[in-house]
Amino acid sequence: MIKAITGTKDILPSEISKWYFLESIVKKKLSNFNYKEIRTPIFENTTLFARGIGEGTDIVSKEMYTFLDRSGESITLRPELTASVVRAFIEHSLEKKQSLNKFFYIGPMFRQERPQAGRYRQFHQFGAEALGSNDPLLDAEMIIIAYDILSELGLKNLEVKINSLGVPSEREVYKNELKEYLKNHFSKLSEESKKRFNTNVLRIFDSKDERDIEIMKKAPLLINYLNEESLNHFEVVKSTLKNAKINFVVDSSLVRGLDYYTHTTFEIVSGSVGSQSALCGGGRYNGLIKELGGSDLPGVGFAAGMERILLACENENILNLPEDKIDLYIVTLDKSKSDISYKIAVELRRKNKIVELDYLSRSVKAQMREANKFNAKFVLFVGGEELNNNEVILKNMIDGTQENISLSDIDKLLYKLGE
Ligand code: HAM
């Protein structure tokens, strides 16, 4: 039997209402903050991600779905959307139309990671990107939006972690200091961290290896290498979050796995989902637009993992959505009259009613079972003796009352269904 690829998941109709609900909150909240949706292609030139995210990152070095297409071009399924949004922004010269562009997105991303609960190879993110302003209020805004969406869903067990990575020149000085410190402990580092020493030394802070963690506890901290401007930027982010009543912790080890960050980085983690606890992450990226060939403009954004958020909702037992219901089930009593049932169904559906009827020549009893399965608010019986008077019987499934309705009075039927 052919099965879905490891690390991918079908979203079945029985689960879709949770997704619709989450998407509706995301769209509403982002519209409140005046973000506009952008939809970019699922695949892009590999160079976009290699340059945008950074060759030394895990995503680019080992997780991307990359292939040559028939013309020999290297194509990659998008592992994230920040680089794509920036590409579209540059390609369409959007900064000429508006000096600050606020985008949001919802869609699938692809990373060949080791699958486990909360980690998939095709997963969905929603996210936001604001391009064109260095205002720390926007850094805080990203955190506020993400936090408000998670709170509106009813999630409780949340922690907001923030950090500042400063600017590249500050980071270069710091990286050298960090390397000096690590040289004295090099032999005790894990093999992975030994590799990262050369490729991406900051990422050693992400190591889960006990000995690495011990060593990193005493490592110099980037925050002590930031100049006044960077520190001021970070102070405004913190005070804005306090004013917005968002509790946070400053986590100086929060370096994030993508190279484009400058100044603020953040993650919101949940205590309800096990080891893959980051529900969302983001930060400022003031060098990315220029790096990808655009003007020297700043940007900031975040993205959230939708599967993880829904898993957290499930584990906290929230999202008790109302059961699906249909407006009407049409029971055909006499099969020779099924054309009448079908005509009524078409007419009512055109008037935006959710209507179902039998397509399997089922018995009346089986049709009633279907009506109950679909939680029909009303059932219409077509084909009884009353049809001789051009009438059908409408039954209210909540209070059990019945009444005859003339086939020439569809408006009455509509009125009844709307009650
Ligand atoms: P990221 O931290 O790589 O950042 O991903 C953001 C979120 O996507 C994670 O916190 C997680 O919830 C979810 N996620 C990532 N990988 C997986 C996976 N394999 N399975 C399930 N969920 C996953 C970014 O993608 C940046 N583009 C965020 C950003 C936007 N920074 C600035 N603007």
GROMACS .gro file of C-alpha atoms and ligand atoms in nm:
model
  452
    1MET     CA    1   0.000   0.000   0.000
    2ILE     CA    2   0.124   0.350  -0.078
    3LYS     CA    3   0.144   0.557   0.240
    4ALA     CA    4   0.207   0.924   0.312
    5ILE     CA    5   0.576   1.018   0.329
    6THR     CA    6   0.733   0.989   0.677
    7GLY     CA    7   0.696   1.313   0.867
    8THR     CA    8   0.393   1.431   0.666
    9LYS     CA    9   0.036   1.419   0.791
   10ASP     CA   10  -0.308   1.416   0.638
   11ILE     CA   11  -0.545   1.666   0.794
   12LEU     CA   12  -0.873   1.475   0.786
   13PRO     CA   13  -1.220   1.635   0.770
   14SER     CA   14  -1.273   1.540   1.136
   15GLU     CA   15  -0.982   1.769   1.233
   16ILE     CA   16  -1.040   2.056   0.993
   17SER     CA   17  -1.259   2.268   1.221
   18LYS     CA   18  -0.964   2.316   1.460
   19TRP     CA   19  -0.754   2.445   1.169
   20TYR     CA   20  -1.031   2.678   1.048
   21PHE     CA   21  -1.069   2.811   1.402
   22LEU     CA   22  -0.695   2.875   1.444
   23GLU     CA   23  -0.674   3.033   1.098
   24SER     CA   24  -0.970   3.260   1.172
   25ILE     CA   25  -0.807   3.390   1.494
   26VAL     CA   26  -0.476   3.440   1.311
   27LYS     CA   27  -0.641   3.636   1.029
   28LYS     CA   28  -0.851   3.846   1.265
   29LYS     CA   29  -0.563   3.932   1.498
   30LEU     CA   30  -0.319   4.016   1.218
   31SER     CA   31  -0.582   4.230   1.047
   32ASN     CA   32  -0.636   4.418   1.375
   33PHE     CA   33  -0.268   4.509   1.362
   34ASN     CA   34  -0.312   4.603   0.993
   35TYR     CA   35  -0.099   4.323   0.840
   36LYS     CA   36  -0.193   4.213   0.486
   37GLU     CA   37  -0.170   3.858   0.359
   38ILE     CA   38   0.101   3.764   0.110
   39ARG     CA   39   0.115   3.432  -0.078
   40THR     CA   40   0.445   3.332  -0.234
   41PRO     CA   41   0.533   3.012  -0.423
   42ILE     CA   42   0.599   2.683  -0.243
   43PHE     CA   43   0.934   2.649  -0.424
   44GLU     CA   44   1.210   2.898  -0.492
   45ASN     CA   45   1.565   2.909  -0.623
   46THR     CA   46   1.791   2.729  -0.373
   47THR     CA   47   2.022   3.035  -0.361
   48LEU     CA   48   1.747   3.239  -0.194
   49PHE     CA   49   1.747   3.022   0.117
   50ALA     CA   50   2.122   2.949   0.112
   51ARG     CA   51   2.197   3.324   0.112
   52GLY     CA   52   1.902   3.428   0.326
   53ILE     CA   53   1.911   3.172   0.606
   54GLY     CA   54   2.288   3.105   0.594
   55GLU     CA   55   2.500   2.818   0.460
   56GLY     CA   56   2.618   2.717   0.808
   57THR     CA   57   2.268   2.671   0.955
   58ASP     CA   58   2.114   2.327   1.013
   59ILE     CA   59   1.824   2.419   0.784
   60VAL     CA   60   2.045   2.492   0.482
   61SER     CA   61   2.321   2.239   0.546
   62LYS     CA   62   2.105   1.934   0.611
   63GLU     CA   63   1.730   1.989   0.616
   64MET     CA   64   1.620   2.141   0.285
   65TYR     CA   65   1.429   1.951   0.018
   66THR     CA   66   1.646   2.048  -0.276
   67PHE     CA   67   1.636   1.902  -0.626
   68LEU     CA   68   1.732   1.982  -0.981
   69ASP     CA   69   1.433   2.042  -1.207
   70ARG     CA   70   1.427   1.923  -1.568
   71SER     CA   71   1.613   2.231  -1.686
   72GLY     CA   72   1.891   2.166  -1.434
   73GLU     CA   73   1.797   2.452  -1.202
   74SER     CA   74   1.838   2.394  -0.827
   75ILE     CA   75   1.499   2.428  -0.662
   76THR     CA   76   1.412   2.414  -0.290
   77LEU     CA   77   1.077   2.361  -0.118
   78ARG     CA   78   1.049   2.657   0.119
   79PRO     CA   79   1.174   2.570   0.470
   80GLU     CA   80   1.045   2.907   0.604
   81LEU     CA   81   0.893   3.220   0.457
   82THR     CA   82   1.099   3.520   0.568
   83ALA     CA   83   1.342   3.488   0.277
   84SER     CA   84   1.055   3.445   0.027
   85VAL     CA   85   0.867   3.747   0.161
   86VAL     CA   86   1.182   3.958   0.135
   87ARG     CA   87   1.240   3.831  -0.220
   88ALA     CA   88   0.885   3.928  -0.321
   89PHE     CA   89   0.922   4.267  -0.149
   90ILE     CA   90   1.239   4.341  -0.348
   91GLU     CA   91   1.110   4.195  -0.677
   92HIS     CA   92   0.793   4.408  -0.674
   93SER     CA   93   0.969   4.723  -0.538
   94LEU     CA   94   0.709   4.737  -0.264
   95GLU     CA   95   0.906   4.993  -0.064
   96LYS     CA   96   0.821   5.247  -0.338
   97LYS     CA   97   0.448   5.206  -0.273
   98GLN     CA   98   0.469   5.219   0.104
   99SER     CA   99   0.758   5.294   0.338
  100LEU     CA  100   0.648   5.039   0.596
  101ASN     CA  101   0.507   4.709   0.461
  102LYS     CA  102   0.334   4.473   0.704
  103PHE     CA  103   0.273   4.119   0.573
  104PHE     CA  104   0.132   3.799   0.714
  105TYR     CA  105   0.117   3.444   0.580
  106ILE     CA  106  -0.022   3.099   0.650
  107GLY     CA  107   0.101   2.788   0.473
  108PRO     CA  108   0.309   2.471   0.453
  109MET     CA  109   0.688   2.461   0.500
  110PHE     CA  110   0.927   2.171   0.438
  111ARG     CA  111   1.229   2.055   0.638
  112GLN     CA  112   1.384   1.709   0.636
  113GLU     CA  113   1.414   1.678   1.014
  114ARG     CA  114   1.392   1.365   1.226
  115PRO     CA  115   1.016   1.330   1.279
  116GLN     CA  116   0.875   1.319   1.634
  117ALA     CA  117   0.577   1.464   1.819
  118GLY     CA  118   0.562   1.831   1.717
  119ARG     CA  119   0.830   1.794   1.449
  120TYR     CA  120   0.730   1.714   1.093
  121ARG     CA  121   0.877   1.728   0.746
  122GLN     CA  122   0.580   1.916   0.608
  123PHE     CA  123   0.438   2.150   0.872
  124HIS     CA  124   0.239   2.471   0.870
  125GLN     CA  125   0.336   2.813   0.991
  126PHE     CA  126   0.160   3.140   1.023
  127GLY     CA  127   0.380   3.442   1.057
  128ALA     CA  128   0.424   3.813   1.010
  129GLU     CA  129   0.698   4.033   0.869
  130ALA     CA  130   0.726   4.414   0.892
  131LEU     CA  131   0.974   4.560   0.642
  132GLY     CA  132   1.104   4.916   0.644
  133SER     CA  133   1.132   5.029   1.007
  134ASN     CA  134   1.387   4.986   1.285
  135ASP     CA  135   1.139   5.095   1.553
  136PRO     CA  136   1.169   4.866   1.858
  137LEU     CA  137   0.792   4.904   1.899
  138LEU     CA  138   0.763   4.667   1.601
  139ASP     CA  139   0.989   4.408   1.768
  140ALA     CA  140   0.754   4.421   2.067
  141GLU     CA  141   0.451   4.417   1.834
  142MET     CA  142   0.557   4.078   1.692
  143ILE     CA  143   0.574   3.933   2.042
  144ILE     CA  144   0.240   4.092   2.138
  145ILE     CA  145   0.066   3.953   1.827
  146ALA     CA  146   0.202   3.602   1.879
  147TYR     CA  147   0.124   3.607   2.250
  148ASP     CA  148  -0.228   3.744   2.198
  149ILE     CA  149  -0.310   3.474   1.940
  150LEU     CA  150  -0.193   3.200   2.175
  151SER     CA  151  -0.381   3.352   2.468
  152GLU     CA  152  -0.698   3.397   2.265
  153LEU     CA  153  -0.690   3.024   2.192
  154GLY     CA  154  -0.690   2.976   2.569
  155LEU     CA  155  -0.332   2.847   2.606
  156LYS     CA  156  -0.198   2.896   2.958
  157ASN     CA  157   0.135   2.722   3.002
  158LEU     CA  158   0.340   2.981   2.806
  159GLU     CA  159   0.677   3.141   2.854
  160VAL     CA  160   0.807   3.433   2.648
  161LYS     CA  161   1.187   3.434   2.609
  162ILE     CA  162   1.367   3.729   2.459
  163ASN     CA  163   1.728   3.817   2.382
  164SER     CA  164   1.930   4.067   2.183
  165LEU     CA  165   2.194   3.958   1.934
  166GLY     CA  166   2.307   4.316   1.862
  167VAL     CA  167   2.458   4.400   1.524
  168PRO     CA  168   2.718   4.199   1.324
  169SER     CA  169   3.016   4.414   1.431
  170GLU     CA  170   2.935   4.361   1.800
  171ARG     CA  171   2.882   3.993   1.735
  172GLU     CA  172   3.220   3.954   1.562
  173VAL     CA  173   3.403   4.088   1.867
  174TYR     CA  174   3.194   3.864   2.090
  175LYS     CA  175   3.242   3.553   1.875
  176ASN     CA  176   3.620   3.590   1.907
  177GLU     CA  177   3.588   3.620   2.286
  178LEU     CA  178   3.360   3.316   2.295
  179LYS     CA  179   3.606   3.116   2.085
  180GLU     CA  180   3.892   3.217   2.318
  181TYR     CA  181   3.689   3.090   2.612
  182LEU     CA  182   3.590   2.768   2.434
  183LYS     CA  183   3.946   2.689   2.325
  184ASN     CA  184   4.022   2.605   2.688
  185HIS     CA  185   3.733   2.354   2.695
  186PHE     CA  186   3.748   2.233   2.336
  187SER     CA  187   3.841   1.871   2.409
  188LYS     CA  188   3.537   1.834   2.637
  189LEU     CA  189   3.284   1.967   2.382
  190SER     CA  190   3.049   1.726   2.199
  191GLU     CA  191   3.140   1.635   1.842
  192GLU     CA  192   2.851   1.850   1.710
  193SER     CA  193   2.969   2.151   1.908
  194LYS     CA  194   3.328   2.100   1.791
  195LYS     CA  195   3.196   2.133   1.437
  196ARG     CA  196   2.989   2.438   1.531
  197PHE     CA  197   3.299   2.601   1.680
  198ASN     CA  198   3.406   2.671   1.323
  199THR     CA  199   3.075   2.696   1.137
  200ASN     CA  200   2.841   2.876   1.379
  201VAL     CA  201   2.990   2.915   1.724
  202LEU     CA  202   2.683   3.088   1.874
  203ARG     CA  203   2.472   2.777   1.810
  204ILE     CA  204   2.672   2.588   2.074
  205PHE     CA  205   2.428   2.760   2.313
  206ASP     CA  206   2.154   2.541   2.159
  207SER     CA  207   2.331   2.213   2.242
  208LYS     CA  208   2.133   1.964   2.450
  209ASP     CA  209   2.454   1.782   2.555
  210GLU     CA  210   2.499   1.799   2.936
  211ARG     CA  211   2.871   1.871   2.921
  212ASP     CA  212   2.825   2.145   2.660
  213ILE     CA  213   2.554   2.301   2.877
  214GLU     CA  214   2.790   2.306   3.179
  215ILE     CA  215   3.065   2.468   2.972
  216MET     CA  216   2.828   2.728   2.823
  217LYS     CA  217   2.701   2.830   3.169
  218LYS     CA  218   3.029   3.007   3.234
  219ALA     CA  219   3.076   3.142   2.878
  220PRO     CA  220   3.092   3.519   2.820
  221LEU     CA  221   2.752   3.669   2.730
  222LEU     CA  222   2.678   3.866   2.415
  223ILE     CA  223   2.471   4.122   2.604
  224ASN     CA  224   2.795   4.249   2.767
  225TYR     CA  225   2.938   4.327   2.422
  226LEU     CA  226   2.648   4.539   2.297
  227ASN     CA  227   2.693   4.916   2.252
  228GLU     CA  228   2.458   5.182   2.385
  229GLU     CA  229   2.240   5.196   2.075
  230SER     CA  230   2.174   4.821   2.081
  231LEU     CA  231   2.112   4.824   2.455
  232ASN     CA  232   1.866   5.114   2.419
  233HIS     CA  233   1.680   4.928   2.144
  234PHE     CA  234   1.648   4.627   2.372
  235GLU     CA  235   1.535   4.843   2.666
  236VAL     CA  236   1.247   4.988   2.459
  237VAL     CA  237   1.139   4.635   2.357
  238LYS     CA  238   1.134   4.530   2.722
  239SER     CA  239   0.947   4.836   2.851
  240THR     CA  240   0.691   4.807   2.568
  241LEU     CA  241   0.625   4.445   2.661
  242LYS     CA  242   0.586   4.541   3.026
  243ASN     CA  243   0.333   4.811   2.931
  244ALA     CA  244   0.145   4.552   2.724
  245LYS     CA  245   0.136   4.328   3.035
  246ILE     CA  246   0.340   4.050   2.878
  247ASN     CA  247   0.564   3.860   3.118
  248PHE     CA  248   0.896   3.760   2.969
  249VAL     CA  249   1.237   3.630   3.067
  250VAL     CA  250   1.563   3.748   2.914
  251ASP     CA  251   1.741   3.433   2.796
  252SER     CA  252   2.092   3.517   2.686
  253SER     CA  253   2.134   3.174   2.526
  254LEU     CA  254   1.850   3.235   2.277
  255VAL     CA  255   2.054   3.255   1.955
  256ARG     CA  256   1.800   3.095   1.711
  257GLY     CA  257   1.888   2.872   1.418
  258LEU     CA  258   1.885   3.123   1.130
  259ASP     CA  259   2.175   3.356   1.050
  260TYR     CA  260   1.978   3.669   0.959
  261TYR     CA  261   1.895   3.794   1.308
  262THR     CA  262   2.012   4.127   1.451
  263HIS     CA  263   1.899   4.287   1.779
  264THR     CA  264   1.584   4.124   1.921
  265THR     CA  265   1.519   3.751   1.907
  266PHE     CA  266   1.233   3.577   2.082
  267GLU     CA  267   1.052   3.248   2.130
  268ILE     CA  268   0.731   3.155   2.304
  269VAL     CA  269   0.755   2.809   2.453
  270SER     CA  270   0.482   2.589   2.594
  271GLY     CA  271   0.514   2.357   2.890
  272SER     CA  272   0.238   2.139   2.742
  273VAL     CA  273   0.400   1.982   2.435
  274GLY     CA  274   0.715   1.793   2.537
  275SER     CA  275   1.059   1.851   2.393
  276GLN     CA  276   0.953   2.042   2.079
  277SER     CA  277   0.830   2.324   2.298
  278ALA     CA  278   0.883   2.635   2.081
  279LEU     CA  279   0.540   2.738   1.953
  280CYS     CA  280   0.685   3.035   1.773
  281GLY     CA  281   1.003   3.227   1.718
  282GLY     CA  282   1.126   3.536   1.546
  283GLY     CA  283   1.322   3.854   1.566
  284ARG     CA  284   1.475   4.146   1.384
  285TYR     CA  285   1.680   4.103   1.066
  286ASN     CA  286   1.823   4.439   0.962
  287GLY     CA  287   2.074   4.302   0.708
  288LEU     CA  288   1.858   4.054   0.518
  289ILE     CA  289   1.692   4.280   0.260
  290LYS     CA  290   2.032   4.415   0.150
  291GLU     CA  291   2.185   4.067   0.157
  292LEU     CA  292   1.919   3.951  -0.088
  293GLY     CA  293   1.985   4.239  -0.327
  294GLY     CA  294   1.742   4.503  -0.203
  295SER     CA  295   1.790   4.841  -0.034
  296ASP     CA  296   1.950   4.870   0.308
  297LEU     CA  297   1.620   4.844   0.495
  298PRO     CA  298   1.542   4.685   0.830
  299GLY     CA  299   1.290   4.410   0.898
  300VAL     CA  300   1.138   4.215   1.185
  301GLY     CA  301   0.901   3.918   1.208
  302PHE     CA  302   0.804   3.586   1.357
  303ALA     CA  303   0.658   3.251   1.259
  304ALA     CA  304   0.456   3.000   1.460
  305GLY     CA  305   0.418   2.624   1.416
  306MET     CA  306   0.048   2.543   1.375
  307GLU     CA  307   0.073   2.167   1.446
  308ARG     CA  308   0.253   2.244   1.773
  309ILE     CA  309  -0.005   2.503   1.872
  310LEU     CA  310  -0.290   2.259   1.807
  311LEU     CA  311  -0.103   1.989   2.001
  312ALA     CA  312  -0.067   2.228   2.296
  313CYS     CA  313  -0.442   2.306   2.274
  314GLU     CA  314  -0.521   1.935   2.275
  315ASN     CA  315  -0.292   1.867   2.572
  316GLU     CA  316  -0.444   2.157   2.767
  317ASN     CA  317  -0.789   2.034   2.668
  318ILE     CA  318  -0.906   2.365   2.526
  319LEU     CA  319  -1.065   2.431   2.183
  320ASN     CA  320  -1.392   2.259   2.261
  321LEU     CA  321  -1.546   2.359   1.932
  322PRO     CA  322  -1.919   2.321   1.872
  323GLU     CA  323  -2.015   2.004   1.683
  324ASP     CA  324  -2.066   2.037   1.308
  325LYS     CA  325  -2.434   2.068   1.213
  326ILE     CA  326  -2.622   2.079   0.885
  327ASP     CA  327  -2.938   2.283   0.829
  328LEU     CA  328  -3.143   2.015   0.659
  329TYR     CA  329  -3.140   1.648   0.563
  330ILE     CA  330  -3.389   1.550   0.294
  331VAL     CA  331  -3.531   1.200   0.344
  332THR     CA  332  -3.680   1.062   0.021
  333LEU     CA  333  -3.965   0.824   0.112
  334ASP     CA  334  -4.038   0.714  -0.243
  335LYS     CA  335  -3.733   0.667  -0.465
  336SER     CA  336  -3.928   0.761  -0.778
  337LYS     CA  337  -3.960   1.112  -0.626
  338SER     CA  338  -3.586   1.164  -0.569
  339ASP     CA  339  -3.576   1.426  -0.849
  340ILE     CA  340  -3.801   1.647  -0.632
  341SER     CA  341  -3.567   1.605  -0.333
  342TYR     CA  342  -3.271   1.693  -0.548
  343LYS     CA  343  -3.442   2.003  -0.691
  344ILE     CA  344  -3.519   2.130  -0.337
  345ALA     CA  345  -3.161   2.061  -0.227
  346VAL     CA  346  -3.014   2.258  -0.519
  347GLU     CA  347  -3.247   2.551  -0.456
  348LEU     CA  348  -3.174   2.571  -0.082
  349ARG     CA  349  -2.800   2.530  -0.130
  350ARG     CA  350  -2.813   2.824  -0.370
  351LYS     CA  351  -2.965   3.018  -0.080
  352ASN     CA  352  -2.663   2.925   0.138
  353LYS     CA  353  -2.824   2.649   0.342
  354ILE     CA  354  -2.621   2.338   0.431
  355VAL     CA  355  -2.830   2.058   0.285
  356GLU     CA  356  -2.765   1.685   0.243
  357LEU     CA  357  -2.967   1.400   0.092
  358ASP     CA  358  -2.932   1.035  -0.002
  359TYR     CA  359  -2.712   0.926  -0.291
  360LEU     CA  360  -2.703   0.554  -0.205
  361SER     CA  361  -3.071   0.452  -0.242
  362ARG     CA  362  -3.085   0.389   0.131
  363SER     CA  363  -3.390   0.285   0.331
  364VAL     CA  364  -3.584   0.553   0.518
  365LYS     CA  365  -3.440   0.423   0.846
  366ALA     CA  366  -3.085   0.448   0.712
  367GLN     CA  367  -3.153   0.799   0.581
  368MET     CA  368  -3.273   0.901   0.930
  369ARG     CA  369  -2.953   0.757   1.077
  370GLU     CA  370  -2.756   0.974   0.834
  371ALA     CA  371  -2.957   1.280   0.933
  372ASN     CA  372  -2.864   1.217   1.297
  373LYS     CA  373  -2.501   1.155   1.212
  374PHE     CA  374  -2.485   1.494   1.041
  375ASN     CA  375  -2.666   1.661   1.336
  376ALA     CA  376  -2.936   1.789   1.101
  377LYS     CA  377  -3.139   2.072   1.257
  378PHE     CA  378  -3.436   1.982   1.032
  379VAL     CA  379  -3.543   1.683   0.825
  380LEU     CA  380  -3.766   1.718   0.518
  381PHE     CA  381  -3.975   1.414   0.415
  382VAL     CA  382  -4.040   1.399   0.042
  383GLY     CA  383  -4.267   1.143  -0.128
  384GLY     CA  384  -4.544   1.069   0.123
  385GLU     CA  385  -4.917   1.095   0.055
  386GLU     CA  386  -4.906   1.472   0.113
  387LEU     CA  387  -4.708   1.499  -0.211
  388ASN     CA  388  -5.044   1.446  -0.388
  389ASN     CA  389  -5.129   1.795  -0.254
  390ASN     CA  390  -4.787   1.918  -0.361
  391GLU     CA  391  -4.665   1.919   0.000
  392VAL     CA  392  -4.368   1.789   0.197
  393ILE     CA  393  -4.322   1.748   0.575
  394LEU     CA  394  -4.066   1.947   0.769
  395LYS     CA  395  -3.956   1.807   1.105
  396ASN     CA  396  -3.771   2.016   1.362
  397MET     CA  397  -3.516   1.774   1.508
  398ILE     CA  398  -3.466   1.977   1.824
  399ASP     CA  399  -3.827   1.996   1.949
  400GLY     CA  400  -3.976   1.717   1.733
  401THR     CA  401  -4.256   1.935   1.585
  402GLN     CA  402  -4.371   1.875   1.227
  403GLU     CA  403  -4.559   2.078   0.970
  404ASN     CA  404  -4.664   2.050   0.608
  405ILE     CA  405  -4.506   2.290   0.363
  406SER     CA  406  -4.619   2.355   0.008
  407LEU     CA  407  -4.360   2.285  -0.260
  408SER     CA  408  -4.451   2.614  -0.422
  409ASP     CA  409  -4.355   2.797  -0.099
  410ILE     CA  410  -3.978   2.756  -0.084
  411ASP     CA  411  -3.961   3.093   0.093
  412LYS     CA  412  -4.154   2.951   0.387
  413LEU     CA  413  -3.912   2.660   0.400
  414LEU     CA  414  -3.619   2.900   0.398
  415TYR     CA  415  -3.781   3.105   0.671
  416LYS     CA  416  -3.835   2.795   0.885
  417LEU     CA  417  -3.474   2.679   0.839
  418GLY     CA  418  -3.352   3.022   0.945
  419GLU     CA  419  -3.544   3.013   1.273
  420HAM     P1  420   1.178   2.883   1.314
  420HAM     O1  421   1.213   2.896   1.458
  420HAM     O2  422   1.267   2.802   1.230
  420HAM     O3  423   1.172   3.032   1.258
  420HAM     O4  424   1.031   2.829   1.299
  420HAM     C1  425   0.923   2.893   1.364
  420HAM     C2  426   0.830   2.790   1.427
  420HAM     O5  427   0.791   2.694   1.329
  420HAM     C3  428   0.894   2.707   1.538
  420HAM     O6  429   0.891   2.775   1.661
  420HAM     C4  430   0.804   2.584   1.538
  420HAM     O7  431   0.686   2.609   1.613
  420HAM     C5  432   0.767   2.569   1.392
  420HAM     N1  433   0.850   2.464   1.332
  420HAM     C6  434   0.976   2.474   1.285
  420HAM     N2  435   1.018   2.355   1.236
  420HAM     C7  436   0.917   2.268   1.252
  420HAM     C8  437   0.896   2.128   1.221
  420HAM     N3  438   0.990   2.056   1.160
  420HAM     N4  439   0.776   2.072   1.252
  420HAM     C9  440   0.679   2.144   1.312
  420HAM     N5  441   0.692   2.276   1.343
  420HAM    C10  442   0.809   2.337   1.314
  420HAM    C11  443   1.141   3.062   1.128
  420HAM     O8  444   1.095   2.986   1.049
  420HAM    C12  445   1.161   3.210   1.096
  420HAM     N6  446   1.127   3.230   0.954
  420HAM    C13  447   1.076   3.296   1.184
  420HAM    C14  448   1.091   3.441   1.155
  420HAM    C15  449   1.006   3.517   1.080
  420HAM     N7  450   1.189   3.520   1.194
  420HAM    C16  451   1.168   3.643   1.147
  420HAM     N8  452   1.059   3.640   1.076
   0.00000   0.00000   0.00000
